[in-house]
């Protein structure tokens, strides 16, 4: 059965689109379906942040066709694994889970936070990429 993975961050324009692109890079579409979403509604239907697009392309990962969306209650049923990029997102997803048993699907993508690079610079985006690349390789 196809593994269904959802990665969640705050805006779905910086960290989780890169995580989606990296998961897709290492897995086949036949085996794994990957998507990403936001806990907030700050950036509905927006393209990824240009800095995430640029870092992705530098590593041969094209995330330009992705569009941001907010997580929905049904996602907790539809996906098998839901990865939070940091502790605050993890906590928020516990609150948003429509049923107690669905909370178990929520995990941290790494054992430490993937820090929000939104107010940072190119180096912060590169650090996010490297951390995601390394933890995602361990998860697949
Ligand atoms: P993301 O980064 O959660 O990695 O997509 C952010 C994007 C936008 C905002 C914060 C974080 N914002 O405040 O608009």
XYZ file of C-alpha atoms and ligand atoms in Angstrom:
154
model
C 0.000 0.000 0.000
C 1.158 3.499 -0.838
C 2.686 5.375 2.095
C 1.014 8.786 2.543
C 3.157 11.453 4.140
C 2.211 15.020 5.083
C 4.759 17.601 6.264
C 3.481 20.613 8.180
C 4.988 23.996 9.051
C 3.521 27.404 9.897
C 3.124 29.008 6.461
C 3.667 26.118 3.988
C 5.947 28.370 1.944
C 9.463 27.829 3.386
C 10.155 24.596 5.289
C 7.419 22.084 4.410
C 7.552 22.695 0.613
C 11.272 21.901 0.726
C 10.577 18.823 2.853
C 7.942 17.689 0.324
C 10.393 18.190 -2.545
C 13.123 16.256 -0.723
C 10.767 13.355 0.114
C 9.702 13.243 -3.551
C 13.330 13.324 -4.671
C 14.210 10.170 -2.717
C 11.009 8.152 -3.242
C 8.959 6.916 -6.177
C 5.466 8.184 -6.875
C 4.255 4.578 -6.967
C 5.377 3.937 -3.396
C 4.915 7.239 -1.619
C 2.443 10.136 -1.870
C 3.792 13.305 -0.271
C 2.062 16.585 0.439
C 2.659 19.573 2.705
C 0.428 22.005 4.555
C 0.354 24.917 6.989
C -1.136 25.270 10.445
C -1.871 28.941 9.641
C -3.922 30.454 6.834
C -1.346 33.220 6.191
C -0.466 32.128 2.654
C -3.367 30.326 0.993
C -2.583 29.092 -2.533
C 0.774 30.877 -2.632
C 3.922 29.692 -4.377
C 6.812 28.687 -2.140
C 9.047 31.501 -0.886
C 11.603 32.459 -3.562
C 14.446 31.643 -1.195
C 13.162 28.062 -0.746
C 12.719 27.746 -4.523
C 16.311 28.903 -5.049
C 17.840 26.552 -2.459
C 15.814 23.659 -3.873
C 16.971 24.314 -7.438
C 20.578 24.515 -6.226
C 20.122 20.891 -5.081
C 18.185 19.773 -8.192
C 14.816 19.916 -6.466
C 12.106 21.933 -8.209
C 9.286 22.997 -5.870
C 7.918 25.769 -8.120
C 4.624 23.996 -8.900
C 3.658 23.637 -5.230
C 0.909 25.838 -3.732
C 0.353 26.447 -0.034
C -2.708 25.276 1.822
C -3.897 24.991 5.394
C -4.209 21.578 7.027
C -7.772 20.179 7.187
C -9.372 17.754 9.643
C -9.623 15.085 6.913
C -5.818 15.141 6.472
C -5.494 13.398 9.833
C -7.490 10.491 8.386
C -6.065 10.498 4.861
C -2.356 10.556 5.755
C -0.436 7.779 7.528
C 2.404 9.940 8.821
C 2.184 13.650 9.639
C 5.514 15.345 10.300
C 5.846 18.595 12.244
C 8.916 20.709 11.554
C 9.192 22.028 15.119
C 7.762 21.676 18.623
C 5.244 24.512 18.264
C 3.806 22.935 15.105
C 3.771 19.549 16.854
C 1.740 21.017 19.734
C -0.654 22.770 17.368
C -1.224 19.553 15.401
C -2.070 17.731 18.640
C -4.774 20.355 19.212
C -6.041 20.197 15.625
C -6.313 16.386 15.478
C -10.052 15.674 15.314
C -9.740 12.499 17.389
C -7.384 11.440 20.162
C -6.222 8.322 18.290
C -5.247 10.406 15.235
C -2.763 12.358 17.362
C -0.500 9.301 17.176
C 0.136 9.967 13.490
C 1.874 13.236 14.350
C 5.643 13.016 14.762
C 8.581 15.384 14.773
C 10.451 15.292 11.454
C 13.758 15.552 13.360
C 14.758 15.279 17.011
C 15.419 19.015 17.062
C 13.417 21.916 15.635
C 13.857 22.914 11.999
C 14.022 26.639 12.721
C 11.753 29.053 10.879
C 13.957 30.769 8.250
C 11.332 33.338 7.198
C 13.122 36.292 8.782
C 16.553 34.881 7.996
C 18.881 34.920 5.013
C 20.161 32.484 2.400
C 22.394 30.733 4.961
C 19.360 29.967 7.106
C 17.595 28.435 4.104
C 20.674 26.335 3.298
C 20.765 25.136 6.933
C 17.066 24.210 6.707
C 17.747 22.296 3.482
C 20.688 20.383 4.977
C 18.793 19.469 8.133
C 15.715 18.318 6.176
C 17.831 16.375 3.686
C 19.557 14.514 6.474
C 16.492 13.708 8.610
C 14.360 12.739 5.591
C 17.002 10.270 4.389
C 16.749 8.615 7.813
C 12.946 8.454 7.587
C 12.756 6.705 4.199
P 7.266 28.274 7.026
O 7.832 29.745 7.228
O 6.397 27.977 8.236
O 8.503 27.440 7.009
O 6.507 28.280 5.732
C 7.030 30.850 7.493
C 6.369 31.475 6.459
C 5.603 32.590 6.707
C 5.493 33.073 7.996
C 6.149 32.450 9.031
C 6.912 31.323 8.776
N 4.717 34.237 8.245
O 4.709 34.706 9.394
O 4.081 34.769 7.314
